[in-house]
JSON list of C-alpha atoms in Angstrom, two decimals:
[
{"chain": "A", "resi": 1369, "resn": "MET", "atom": "CA", "xyz": [1.55, 2.85, 26.53]},
{"chain": "A", "resi": 1370, "resn": "GLN", "atom": "CA", "xyz": [3.69, 0.69, 28.94]},
{"chain": "A", "resi": 1371, "resn": "ARG", "atom": "CA", "xyz": [7.25, 2.01, 29.47]},
{"chain": "A", "resi": 1372, "resn": "LYS", "atom": "CA", "xyz": [9.86, -0.81, 28.04]},
{"chain": "A", "resi": 1373, "resn": "LYS", "atom": "CA", "xyz": [13.47, -0.76, 28.44]},
{"chain": "A", "resi": 1374, "resn": "ILE", "atom": "CA", "xyz": [15.25, -2.10, 25.09]},
{"chain": "A", "resi": 1375, "resn": "ALA", "atom": "CA", "xyz": [18.76, -2.27, 24.18]},
{"chain": "A", "resi": 1376, "resn": "VAL", "atom": "CA", "xyz": [19.40, -1.68, 20.44]},
{"chain": "A", "resi": 1377, "resn": "ILE", "atom": "CA", "xyz": [23.04, -3.07, 19.09]},
{"chain": "A", "resi": 1378, "resn": "GLY", "atom": "CA", "xyz": [24.16, -1.42, 15.71]},
{"chain": "A", "resi": 1379, "resn": "ILE", "atom": "CA", "xyz": [23.12, 2.11, 15.16]},
{"chain": "A", "resi": 1380, "resn": "GLY", "atom": "CA", "xyz": [23.46, 2.48, 11.02]},
{"chain": "A", "resi": 1381, "resn": "SER", "atom": "CA", "xyz": [20.82, 4.24, 9.00]},
{"chain": "A", "resi": 1382, "resn": "PHE", "atom": "CA", "xyz": [18.22, 2.30, 10.18]},
{"chain": "A", "resi": 1383, "resn": "GLY", "atom": "CA", "xyz": [19.34, 1.63, 14.05]},
{"chain": "A", "resi": 1384, "resn": "LYS", "atom": "CA", "xyz": [19.52, 5.87, 14.16]},
{"chain": "A", "resi": 1385, "resn": "LEU", "atom": "CA", "xyz": [15.58, 5.89, 13.02]},
{"chain": "A", "resi": 1386, "resn": "PHE", "atom": "CA", "xyz": [14.71, 3.67, 14.81]},
{"chain": "A", "resi": 1387, "resn": "VAL", "atom": "CA", "xyz": [16.29, 4.52, 18.42]},
{"chain": "A", "resi": 1388, "resn": "ARG", "atom": "CA", "xyz": [14.92, 7.82, 18.17]},
{"chain": "A", "resi": 1389, "resn": "TYR", "atom": "CA", "xyz": [11.39, 6.71, 17.22]},
{"chain": "A", "resi": 1390, "resn": "LEU", "atom": "CA", "xyz": [11.79, 4.35, 20.28]},
{"chain": "A", "resi": 1391, "resn": "PHE", "atom": "CA", "xyz": [13.08, 7.13, 22.75]},
{"chain": "A", "resi": 1392, "resn": "GLU", "atom": "CA", "xyz": [10.32, 9.44, 21.02]},
{"chain": "A", "resi": 1393, "resn": "ASP", "atom": "CA", "xyz": [7.81, 7.07, 21.82]},
{"chain": "A", "resi": 1394, "resn": "GLY", "atom": "CA", "xyz": [8.59, 7.40, 25.36]},
{"chain": "A", "resi": 1395, "resn": "HIS", "atom": "CA", "xyz": [10.92, 3.82, 25.72]},
{"chain": "A", "resi": 1396, "resn": "GLU", "atom": "CA", "xyz": [14.40, 3.82, 27.47]},
{"chain": "A", "resi": 1397, "resn": "VAL", "atom": "CA", "xyz": [16.43, 2.99, 24.88]},
{"chain": "A", "resi": 1398, "resn": "ILE", "atom": "CA", "xyz": [20.33, 1.47, 25.40]},
{"chain": "A", "resi": 1399, "resn": "ALA", "atom": "CA", "xyz": [22.02, 2.35, 22.30]},
{"chain": "A", "resi": 1400, "resn": "ILE", "atom": "CA", "xyz": [24.95, 0.56, 21.83]},
{"chain": "A", "resi": 1401, "resn": "ASP", "atom": "CA", "xyz": [27.59, 0.46, 19.11]},
{"chain": "A", "resi": 1402, "resn": "LYS", "atom": "CA", "xyz": [31.67, 0.32, 18.75]},
{"chain": "A", "resi": 1403, "resn": "ASP", "atom": "CA", "xyz": [32.18, 3.60, 16.76]},
{"chain": "A", "resi": 1404, "resn": "PRO", "atom": "CA", "xyz": [32.16, 6.47, 19.24]},
{"chain": "A", "resi": 1405, "resn": "VAL", "atom": "CA", "xyz": [31.19, 9.06, 16.07]},
{"chain": "A", "resi": 1406, "resn": "VAL", "atom": "CA", "xyz": [28.44, 7.18, 15.53]},
{"chain": "A", "resi": 1407, "resn": "ILE", "atom": "CA", "xyz": [27.47, 6.67, 19.60]},
{"chain": "A", "resi": 1408, "resn": "ASP", "atom": "CA", "xyz": [28.06, 10.67, 20.06]},
{"chain": "A", "resi": 1409, "resn": "SER", "atom": "CA", "xyz": [25.76, 11.40, 17.51]},
{"chain": "A", "resi": 1410, "resn": "ILE", "atom": "CA", "xyz": [22.73, 9.62, 18.96]},
{"chain": "A", "resi": 1411, "resn": "LYS", "atom": "CA", "xyz": [23.62, 10.23, 22.62]},
{"chain": "A", "resi": 1412, "resn": "ASP", "atom": "CA", "xyz": [20.95, 13.20, 23.02]},
{"chain": "A", "resi": 1413, "resn": "PHE", "atom": "CA", "xyz": [18.19, 11.39, 21.18]},
{"chain": "A", "resi": 1414, "resn": "VAL", "atom": "CA", "xyz": [18.43, 7.83, 23.69]},
{"chain": "A", "resi": 1415, "resn": "THR", "atom": "CA", "xyz": [17.92, 7.43, 27.27]},
{"chain": "A", "resi": 1416, "resn": "VAL", "atom": "CA", "xyz": [21.94, 5.99, 27.17]},
{"chain": "A", "resi": 1417, "resn": "ALA", "atom": "CA", "xyz": [24.51, 5.72, 24.54]},
{"chain": "A", "resi": 1418, "resn": "VAL", "atom": "CA", "xyz": [27.39, 3.35, 24.84]},
{"chain": "A", "resi": 1419, "resn": "THR", "atom": "CA", "xyz": [30.65, 2.05, 22.90]},
{"chain": "A", "resi": 1420, "resn": "LEU", "atom": "CA", "xyz": [31.53, -1.12, 23.25]},
{"chain": "A", "resi": 1421, "resn": "ASP", "atom": "CA", "xyz": [31.78, -4.21, 21.59]},
{"chain": "A", "resi": 1422, "resn": "ALA", "atom": "CA", "xyz": [28.70, -6.19, 20.79]},
{"chain": "A", "resi": 1423, "resn": "THR", "atom": "CA", "xyz": [31.06, -9.47, 20.98]},
{"chain": "A", "resi": 1424, "resn": "ASP", "atom": "CA", "xyz": [32.42, -8.89, 24.37]},
{"chain": "A", "resi": 1425, "resn": "GLU", "atom": "CA", "xyz": [29.89, -10.73, 26.94]},
{"chain": "A", "resi": 1426, "resn": "HIS", "atom": "CA", "xyz": [31.02, -8.91, 29.85]},
{"chain": "A", "resi": 1427, "resn": "ALA", "atom": "CA", "xyz": [30.81, -5.91, 28.55]},
{"chain": "A", "resi": 1428, "resn": "LEU", "atom": "CA", "xyz": [27.25, -6.30, 27.72]},
{"chain": "A", "resi": 1429, "resn": "ARG", "atom": "CA", "xyz": [26.39, -7.88, 31.24]},
{"chain": "A", "resi": 1430, "resn": "SER", "atom": "CA", "xyz": [28.41, -4.49, 32.74]},
{"chain": "A", "resi": 1431, "resn": "GLN", "atom": "CA", "xyz": [25.48, -2.32, 30.80]},
{"chain": "A", "resi": 1432, "resn": "GLY", "atom": "CA", "xyz": [22.81, -4.42, 32.63]},
{"chain": "A", "resi": 1433, "resn": "ILE", "atom": "CA", "xyz": [21.65, -6.08, 29.49]},
{"chain": "A", "resi": 1434, "resn": "GLY", "atom": "CA", "xyz": [20.21, -9.15, 31.29]},
{"chain": "A", "resi": 1435, "resn": "ASP", "atom": "CA", "xyz": [17.42, -6.43, 32.57]},
{"chain": "A", "resi": 1436, "resn": "VAL", "atom": "CA", "xyz": [16.03, -5.00, 29.47]},
{"chain": "A", "resi": 1437, "resn": "ASP", "atom": "CA", "xyz": [12.89, -5.79, 27.87]},
{"chain": "A", "resi": 1438, "resn": "TYR", "atom": "CA", "xyz": [13.64, -6.40, 24.50]},
{"chain": "A", "resi": 1439, "resn": "ALA", "atom": "CA", "xyz": [17.42, -6.52, 22.66]},
{"chain": "A", "resi": 1440, "resn": "VAL", "atom": "CA", "xyz": [17.45, -5.74, 19.30]},
{"chain": "A", "resi": 1441, "resn": "ILE", "atom": "CA", "xyz": [20.57, -6.31, 16.71]},
{"chain": "A", "resi": 1442, "resn": "ALA", "atom": "CA", "xyz": [20.43, -3.99, 14.22]},
{"chain": "A", "resi": 1443, "resn": "LEU", "atom": "CA", "xyz": [23.55, -4.71, 12.60]},
{"chain": "A", "resi": 1444, "resn": "ALA", "atom": "CA", "xyz": [23.16, -5.12, 8.94]},
{"chain": "A", "resi": 1445, "resn": "ASP", "atom": "CA", "xyz": [27.31, -5.64, 7.32]},
{"chain": "A", "resi": 1446, "resn": "ASP", "atom": "CA", "xyz": [28.55, -7.66, 10.03]},
{"chain": "A", "resi": 1447, "resn": "PHE", "atom": "CA", "xyz": [26.74, -11.27, 10.54]},
{"chain": "A", "resi": 1448, "resn": "GLU", "atom": "CA", "xyz": [29.69, -12.84, 12.25]},
{"chain": "A", "resi": 1449, "resn": "THR", "atom": "CA", "xyz": [29.24, -9.92, 14.47]},
{"chain": "A", "resi": 1450, "resn": "SER", "atom": "CA", "xyz": [25.21, -10.46, 14.96]},
{"chain": "A", "resi": 1451, "resn": "ILE", "atom": "CA", "xyz": [25.88, -14.39, 15.57]},
{"chain": "A", "resi": 1452, "resn": "ILE", "atom": "CA", "xyz": [28.37, -13.91, 18.73]},
{"chain": "A", "resi": 1453, "resn": "CYS", "atom": "CA", "xyz": [26.14, -11.04, 19.80]},
{"chain": "A", "resi": 1454, "resn": "ALA", "atom": "CA", "xyz": [22.74, -13.31, 19.78]},
{"chain": "A", "resi": 1455, "resn": "ASP", "atom": "CA", "xyz": [24.68, -15.95, 21.84]},
{"chain": "A", "resi": 1456, "resn": "SER", "atom": "CA", "xyz": [25.72, -13.55, 24.41]},
{"chain": "A", "resi": 1457, "resn": "LEU", "atom": "CA", "xyz": [22.60, -12.16, 24.82]},
{"chain": "A", "resi": 1458, "resn": "LYS", "atom": "CA", "xyz": [21.00, -15.58, 25.14]},
{"chain": "A", "resi": 1459, "resn": "LYS", "atom": "CA", "xyz": [23.98, -16.18, 27.90]},
{"chain": "A", "resi": 1460, "resn": "SER", "atom": "CA", "xyz": [23.52, -13.08, 29.69]},
{"chain": "A", "resi": 1461, "resn": "GLY", "atom": "CA", "xyz": [19.67, -14.00, 30.59]},
{"chain": "A", "resi": 1462, "resn": "VAL", "atom": "CA", "xyz": [17.75, -11.64, 27.49]},
{"chain": "A", "resi": 1463, "resn": "SER", "atom": "CA", "xyz": [14.76, -13.79, 26.50]},
{"chain": "A", "resi": 1464, "resn": "LEU", "atom": "CA", "xyz": [13.31, -11.72, 23.92]},
{"chain": "A", "resi": 1465, "resn": "ILE", "atom": "CA", "xyz": [15.58, -11.40, 21.01]},
{"chain": "A", "resi": 1466, "resn": "TYR", "atom": "CA", "xyz": [14.87, -9.46, 17.47]},
{"chain": "A", "resi": 1467, "resn": "ALA", "atom": "CA", "xyz": [17.46, -9.90, 14.84]},
{"chain": "A", "resi": 1468, "resn": "ARG", "atom": "CA", "xyz": [18.00, -8.42, 11.72]},
{"chain": "A", "resi": 1469, "resn": "TYR", "atom": "CA", "xyz": [18.80, -10.40, 8.57]},
{"chain": "A", "resi": 1470, "resn": "GLN", "atom": "CA", "xyz": [20.04, -9.58, 4.98]},
{"chain": "A", "resi": 1471, "resn": "THR", "atom": "CA", "xyz": [19.32, -13.45, 3.51]},
{"chain": "A", "resi": 1472, "resn": "GLU", "atom": "CA", "xyz": [17.48, -16.37, 3.55]},
{"chain": "A", "resi": 1473, "resn": "LEU", "atom": "CA", "xyz": [20.87, -18.19, 4.90]},
{"chain": "A", "resi": 1474, "resn": "GLN", "atom": "CA", "xyz": [21.50, -15.60, 7.73]},
{"chain": "A", "resi": 1475, "resn": "LYS", "atom": "CA", "xyz": [17.92, -16.31, 8.88]},
{"chain": "A", "resi": 1476, "resn": "LYS", "atom": "CA", "xyz": [18.03, -19.86, 8.82]},
{"chain": "A", "resi": 1477, "resn": "VAL", "atom": "CA", "xyz": [21.08, -19.67, 11.41]},
{"chain": "A", "resi": 1478, "resn": "LEU", "atom": "CA", "xyz": [19.96, -17.31, 13.35]},
{"chain": "A", "resi": 1479, "resn": "GLU", "atom": "CA", "xyz": [16.83, -19.23, 14.04]},
{"chain": "A", "resi": 1480, "resn": "LEU", "atom": "CA", "xyz": [19.14, -22.41, 14.53]},
{"chain": "A", "resi": 1481, "resn": "LEU", "atom": "CA", "xyz": [20.45, -20.72, 17.26]},
{"chain": "A", "resi": 1482, "resn": "GLY", "atom": "CA", "xyz": [16.89, -20.21, 18.51]},
{"chain": "A", "resi": 1483, "resn": "ILE", "atom": "CA", "xyz": [16.28, -16.67, 17.42]},
{"chain": "A", "resi": 1484, "resn": "ARG", "atom": "CA", "xyz": [12.73, -16.45, 16.47]},
{"chain": "A", "resi": 1485, "resn": "ASP", "atom": "CA", "xyz": [12.12, -12.75, 16.20]},
{"chain": "A", "resi": 1486, "resn": "LEU", "atom": "CA", "xyz": [13.88, -11.49, 13.05]},
{"chain": "A", "resi": 1487, "resn": "PHE", "atom": "CA", "xyz": [13.58, -9.06, 10.77]},
{"chain": "A", "resi": 1488, "resn": "ASN", "atom": "CA", "xyz": [14.77, -7.45, 7.22]},
{"chain": "A", "resi": 1489, "resn": "PRO", "atom": "CA", "xyz": [13.90, -3.40, 6.90]},
{"chain": "A", "resi": 1490, "resn": "GLU", "atom": "CA", "xyz": [14.81, -3.21, 3.20]},
{"chain": "A", "resi": 1491, "resn": "GLU", "atom": "CA", "xyz": [12.59, -6.75, 2.54]},
{"chain": "A", "resi": 1492, "resn": "ARG", "atom": "CA", "xyz": [9.62, -4.98, 4.38]},
{"chain": "A", "resi": 1493, "resn": "ALA", "atom": "CA", "xyz": [9.94, -1.48, 2.53]},
{"chain": "A", "resi": 1494, "resn": "ALA", "atom": "CA", "xyz": [10.80, -2.84, -0.72]},
{"chain": "A", "resi": 1495, "resn": "LYS", "atom": "CA", "xyz": [7.27, -5.51, -0.44]},
{"chain": "A", "resi": 1496, "resn": "SER", "atom": "CA", "xyz": [5.19, -2.14, 0.69]},
{"chain": "A", "resi": 1497, "resn": "MET", "atom": "CA", "xyz": [6.40, 0.08, -1.97]},
{"chain": "A", "resi": 1498, "resn": "ALA", "atom": "CA", "xyz": [5.79, -2.60, -4.78]},
{"chain": "A", "resi": 1499, "resn": "GLU", "atom": "CA", "xyz": [2.02, -2.80, -3.14]},
{"chain": "A", "resi": 1500, "resn": "THR", "atom": "CA", "xyz": [1.62, 0.83, -3.31]},
{"chain": "A", "resi": 1501, "resn": "PHE", "atom": "CA", "xyz": [2.31, 0.22, -7.47]},
{"chain": "A", "resi": 1502, "resn": "SER", "atom": "CA", "xyz": [0.19, -2.89, -7.94]},
{"chain": "A", "resi": 1503, "resn": "PHE", "atom": "CA", "xyz": [-2.90, -1.67, -6.42]},
{"chain": "A", "resi": 1504, "resn": "ALA", "atom": "CA", "xyz": [-5.46, 1.20, -7.54]},
{"chain": "A", "resi": 1505, "resn": "GLY", "atom": "CA", "xyz": [-6.13, 3.15, -4.66]},
{"chain": "A", "resi": 1506, "resn": "MET", "atom": "CA", "xyz": [-3.30, 2.06, -2.55]},
{"chain": "A", "resi": 1507, "resn": "ARG", "atom": "CA", "xyz": [-1.54, 4.78, -0.44]},
{"chain": "A", "resi": 1508, "resn": "SER", "atom": "CA", "xyz": [0.51, 3.03, 1.63]},
{"chain": "A", "resi": 1509, "resn": "SER", "atom": "CA", "xyz": [0.83, 0.05, 3.50]},
{"chain": "A", "resi": 1510, "resn": "PHE", "atom": "CA", "xyz": [2.28, -1.69, 6.54]},
{"chain": "A", "resi": 1511, "resn": "LEU", "atom": "CA", "xyz": [3.93, -4.77, 7.12]},
{"chain": "A", "resi": 1512, "resn": "LEU", "atom": "CA", "xyz": [3.16, -6.04, 10.75]},
{"chain": "A", "resi": 1513, "resn": "SER", "atom": "CA", "xyz": [4.31, -9.28, 10.18]},
{"chain": "A", "resi": 1514, "resn": "ASP", "atom": "CA", "xyz": [4.66, -12.11, 7.62]},
{"chain": "A", "resi": 1515, "resn": "GLU", "atom": "CA", "xyz": [1.03, -12.46, 7.72]},
{"chain": "A", "resi": 1516, "resn": "TYR", "atom": "CA", "xyz": [-0.83, -9.57, 8.47]},
{"chain": "A", "resi": 1517, "resn": "SER", "atom": "CA", "xyz": [-0.88, -5.50, 7.40]},
{"chain": "A", "resi": 1518, "resn": "VAL", "atom": "CA", "xyz": [-2.20, -2.27, 7.92]},
{"chain": "A", "resi": 1519, "resn": "VAL", "atom": "CA", "xyz": [-3.18, -0.69, 4.57]},
{"chain": "A", "resi": 1520, "resn": "GLU", "atom": "CA", "xyz": [-4.62, 3.14, 3.77]},
{"chain": "A", "resi": 1521, "resn": "VAL", "atom": "CA", "xyz": [-6.44, 3.11, 0.31]},
{"chain": "A", "resi": 1522, "resn": "THR", "atom": "CA", "xyz": [-8.57, 5.45, -1.19]},
{"chain": "A", "resi": 1523, "resn": "VAL", "atom": "CA", "xyz": [-12.38, 4.53, -0.73]},
{"chain": "A", "resi": 1524, "resn": "PRO", "atom": "CA", "xyz": [-13.64, 2.36, -3.71]},
{"chain": "A", "resi": 1525, "resn": "LYS", "atom": "CA", "xyz": [-15.87, 3.98, -5.97]},
{"chain": "A", "resi": 1526, "resn": "ARG", "atom": "CA", "xyz": [-18.14, 1.11, -5.27]},
{"chain": "A", "resi": 1527, "resn": "TYR", "atom": "CA", "xyz": [-18.39, 1.94, -1.49]},
{"chain": "A", "resi": 1528, "resn": "ILE", "atom": "CA", "xyz": [-19.10, 5.76, -1.82]},
{"chain": "A", "resi": 1529, "resn": "ASN", "atom": "CA", "xyz": [-21.94, 7.54, -0.30]},
{"chain": "A", "resi": 1530, "resn": "LYS", "atom": "CA", "xyz": [-22.32, 3.68, 1.66]},
{"chain": "A", "resi": 1531, "resn": "THR", "atom": "CA", "xyz": [-21.94, 3.10, 5.38]},
{"chain": "A", "resi": 1532, "resn": "ILE", "atom": "CA", "xyz": [-19.51, 1.11, 6.89]},
{"chain": "A", "resi": 1533, "resn": "ALA", "atom": "CA", "xyz": [-22.26, -1.51, 7.77]},
{"chain": "A", "resi": 1534, "resn": "GLU", "atom": "CA", "xyz": [-23.42, -1.76, 4.39]},
{"chain": "A", "resi": 1535, "resn": "ALA", "atom": "CA", "xyz": [-19.76, -1.82, 2.66]},
{"chain": "A", "resi": 1536, "resn": "ASP", "atom": "CA", "xyz": [-19.31, -5.31, 5.42]},
{"chain": "A", "resi": 1537, "resn": "LEU", "atom": "CA", "xyz": [-16.36, -5.43, 4.81]},
{"chain": "A", "resi": 1538, "resn": "ARG", "atom": "CA", "xyz": [-15.37, -7.78, 8.27]},
{"chain": "A", "resi": 1539, "resn": "HIS", "atom": "CA", "xyz": [-17.82, -10.44, 6.84]},
{"chain": "A", "resi": 1540, "resn": "LYS", "atom": "CA", "xyz": [-17.36, -9.98, 3.11]},
{"chain": "A", "resi": 1541, "resn": "TYR", "atom": "CA", "xyz": [-13.65, -9.92, 3.14]},
{"chain": "A", "resi": 1542, "resn": "ASN", "atom": "CA", "xyz": [-12.27, -10.69, 6.75]},
{"chain": "A", "resi": 1543, "resn": "ILE", "atom": "CA", "xyz": [-11.09, -7.27, 7.06]},
{"chain": "A", "resi": 1544, "resn": "ASN", "atom": "CA", "xyz": [-11.87, -3.86, 9.36]},
{"chain": "A", "resi": 1545, "resn": "VAL", "atom": "CA", "xyz": [-11.56, -0.67, 8.94]},
{"chain": "A", "resi": 1546, "resn": "ILE", "atom": "CA", "xyz": [-9.45, 0.57, 11.36]},
{"chain": "A", "resi": 1547, "resn": "THR", "atom": "CA", "xyz": [-9.94, 4.37, 10.86]},
{"chain": "A", "resi": 1548, "resn": "ILE", "atom": "CA", "xyz": [-10.75, 6.59, 7.69]},
{"chain": "A", "resi": 1549, "resn": "LYS", "atom": "CA", "xyz": [-8.71, 10.02, 7.02]},
{"chain": "A", "resi": 1550, "resn": "ARG", "atom": "CA", "xyz": [-10.72, 12.56, 5.49]},
{"chain": "A", "resi": 1551, "resn": "PRO", "atom": "CA", "xyz": [-9.74, 15.56, 3.65]},
{"chain": "A", "resi": 1552, "resn": "THR", "atom": "CA", "xyz": [-10.85, 18.54, 5.02]},
{"chain": "A", "resi": 1553, "resn": "THR", "atom": "CA", "xyz": [-9.89, 22.48, 4.94]},
{"chain": "A", "resi": 1554, "resn": "ASN", "atom": "CA", "xyz": [-7.90, 24.24, 7.57]},
{"chain": "A", "resi": 1555, "resn": "LYS", "atom": "CA", "xyz": [-9.82, 27.75, 7.77]},
{"chain": "A", "resi": 1556, "resn": "ASP", "atom": "CA", "xyz": [-7.06, 28.93, 9.95]},
{"chain": "A", "resi": 1557, "resn": "SER", "atom": "CA", "xyz": [-4.29, 28.25, 7.24]},
{"chain": "A", "resi": 1558, "resn": "LYS", "atom": "CA", "xyz": [-2.58, 31.71, 6.62]},
{"chain": "A", "resi": 1559, "resn": "ARG", "atom": "CA", "xyz": [-0.81, 29.24, 3.39]},
{"chain": "A", "resi": 1560, "resn": "THR", "atom": "CA", "xyz": [-2.99, 27.87, 0.47]},
{"chain": "A", "resi": 1561, "resn": "SER", "atom": "CA", "xyz": [0.10, 24.82, 0.54]},
{"chain": "A", "resi": 1562, "resn": "ASP", "atom": "CA", "xyz": [-1.04, 24.02, 4.13]},
{"chain": "A", "resi": 1563, "resn": "SER", "atom": "CA", "xyz": [-4.72, 24.75, 3.93]},
{"chain": "A", "resi": 1564, "resn": "LYS", "atom": "CA", "xyz": [-5.61, 20.81, 2.45]},
{"chain": "A", "resi": 1565, "resn": "ILE", "atom": "CA", "xyz": [-5.57, 18.43, 5.71]},
{"chain": "A", "resi": 1566, "resn": "GLU", "atom": "CA", "xyz": [-6.47, 14.91, 6.47]},
{"chain": "A", "resi": 1567, "resn": "LYS", "atom": "CA", "xyz": [-8.74, 14.47, 9.80]},
{"chain": "A", "resi": 1568, "resn": "ILE", "atom": "CA", "xyz": [-8.27, 11.40, 11.32]},
{"chain": "A", "resi": 1569, "resn": "LEU", "atom": "CA", "xyz": [-11.82, 10.72, 12.59]},
{"chain": "A", "resi": 1570, "resn": "GLY", "atom": "CA", "xyz": [-11.27, 8.15, 15.14]},
{"chain": "A", "resi": 1571, "resn": "ILE", "atom": "CA", "xyz": [-12.90, 4.48, 15.21]},
{"chain": "A", "resi": 1572, "resn": "PRO", "atom": "CA", "xyz": [-15.57, 4.88, 13.37]},
{"chain": "A", "resi": 1573, "resn": "HIS", "atom": "CA", "xyz": [-19.27, 3.34, 13.92]},
{"chain": "A", "resi": 1574, "resn": "GLY", "atom": "CA", "xyz": [-21.12, 0.86, 11.32]},
{"chain": "A", "resi": 1575, "resn": "ASN", "atom": "CA", "xyz": [-23.08, 4.50, 10.23]},
{"chain": "A", "resi": 1576, "resn": "THR", "atom": "CA", "xyz": [-20.15, 6.47, 9.52]},
{"chain": "A", "resi": 1577, "resn": "VAL", "atom": "CA", "xyz": [-20.86, 7.25, 5.74]},
{"chain": "A", "resi": 1578, "resn": "LEU", "atom": "CA", "xyz": [-17.74, 6.58, 3.30]},
{"chain": "A", "resi": 1579, "resn": "ARG", "atom": "CA", "xyz": [-17.36, 9.62, 1.38]},
{"chain": "A", "resi": 1580, "resn": "GLU", "atom": "CA", "xyz": [-15.47, 10.37, -2.14]},
{"chain": "A", "resi": 1581, "resn": "ASP", "atom": "CA", "xyz": [-11.77, 10.81, -1.53]},
{"chain": "A", "resi": 1582, "resn": "ASP", "atom": "CA", "xyz": [-12.07, 9.23, 1.85]},
{"chain": "A", "resi": 1583, "resn": "ILE", "atom": "CA", "xyz": [-8.83, 7.45, 2.76]},
{"chain": "A", "resi": 1584, "resn": "VAL", "atom": "CA", "xyz": [-10.20, 3.77, 4.86]},
{"chain": "A", "resi": 1585, "resn": "VAL", "atom": "CA", "xyz": [-7.39, 2.29, 6.79]},
{"chain": "A", "resi": 1586, "resn": "LEU", "atom": "CA", "xyz": [-7.76, -1.43, 6.94]},
{"chain": "A", "resi": 1587, "resn": "PHE", "atom": "CA", "xyz": [-6.11, -4.28, 8.57]},
{"chain": "A", "resi": 1588, "resn": "GLY", "atom": "CA", "xyz": [-5.85, -7.83, 7.66]},
{"chain": "A", "resi": 1589, "resn": "SER", "atom": "CA", "xyz": [-4.28, -10.88, 6.54]},
{"chain": "A", "resi": 1590, "resn": "GLN", "atom": "CA", "xyz": [-2.26, -9.97, 3.32]},
{"chain": "A", "resi": 1591, "resn": "THR", "atom": "CA", "xyz": [-4.67, -13.01, 1.55]},
{"chain": "A", "resi": 1592, "resn": "ASP", "atom": "CA", "xyz": [-7.56, -11.08, 2.50]},
{"chain": "A", "resi": 1593, "resn": "LEU", "atom": "CA", "xyz": [-6.60, -7.52, 2.11]},
{"chain": "A", "resi": 1594, "resn": "THR", "atom": "CA", "xyz": [-5.03, -8.38, -1.59]},
{"chain": "A", "resi": 1595, "resn": "LYS", "atom": "CA", "xyz": [-8.31, -10.45, -2.30]},
{"chain": "A", "resi": 1596, "resn": "PHE", "atom": "CA", "xyz": [-10.18, -7.06, -1.76]},
{"chain": "A", "resi": 1597, "resn": "LEU", "atom": "CA", "xyz": [-7.72, -4.78, -3.35]},
{"chain": "A", "resi": 1598, "resn": "GLU", "atom": "CA", "xyz": [-8.14, -7.03, -6.31]},
{"chain": "A", "resi": 1599, "resn": "THR", "atom": "CA", "xyz": [-11.86, -6.70, -6.47]}
]
């Protein structure tokens, strides 16, 4: 993994989790928020934690904002600040800007400003949960974009004891098997509650046999995945 320099502006509930995950993955993370209490709470989980007003272009430049690989505007409740911040980031030379939106109007305004990488974590979470309830065997789903997803499903009965090559999901549905999670027993566990674990089999080969209770991790377009799940 290549280490990136990432600035995250707006450390709310989403921002706190986001910067911690980025930092744990080894990235250089600059956390920016105008609330000193928030910054103090996150300072041990990022590379740099700065209290400043994101609408102040000179303050942003003083933090070397133009040198970051990515800037993420994670503000949720102050759209006016998001707009001013986006404009300041562009003027500071940041080429890759991700901005959070809550409504379609906000999305359109950001697009008019030239911000193309937009996200709505609540919308993605809601859609992912809805999909989990909608399809039999669905364990979880993760939206990679508006078009593509990764999903985990219990292997359908029609594929039990068949190899991946025999299932032929790549040609039948245009989806790929990323890996398989196989339930197994941890013999070294002292507690019964910890004895059952899921072993990840790595990148599966065509001759890998699908067993009952296997969890298949699939990648594909949402259209193709839906066709597979509805069958």
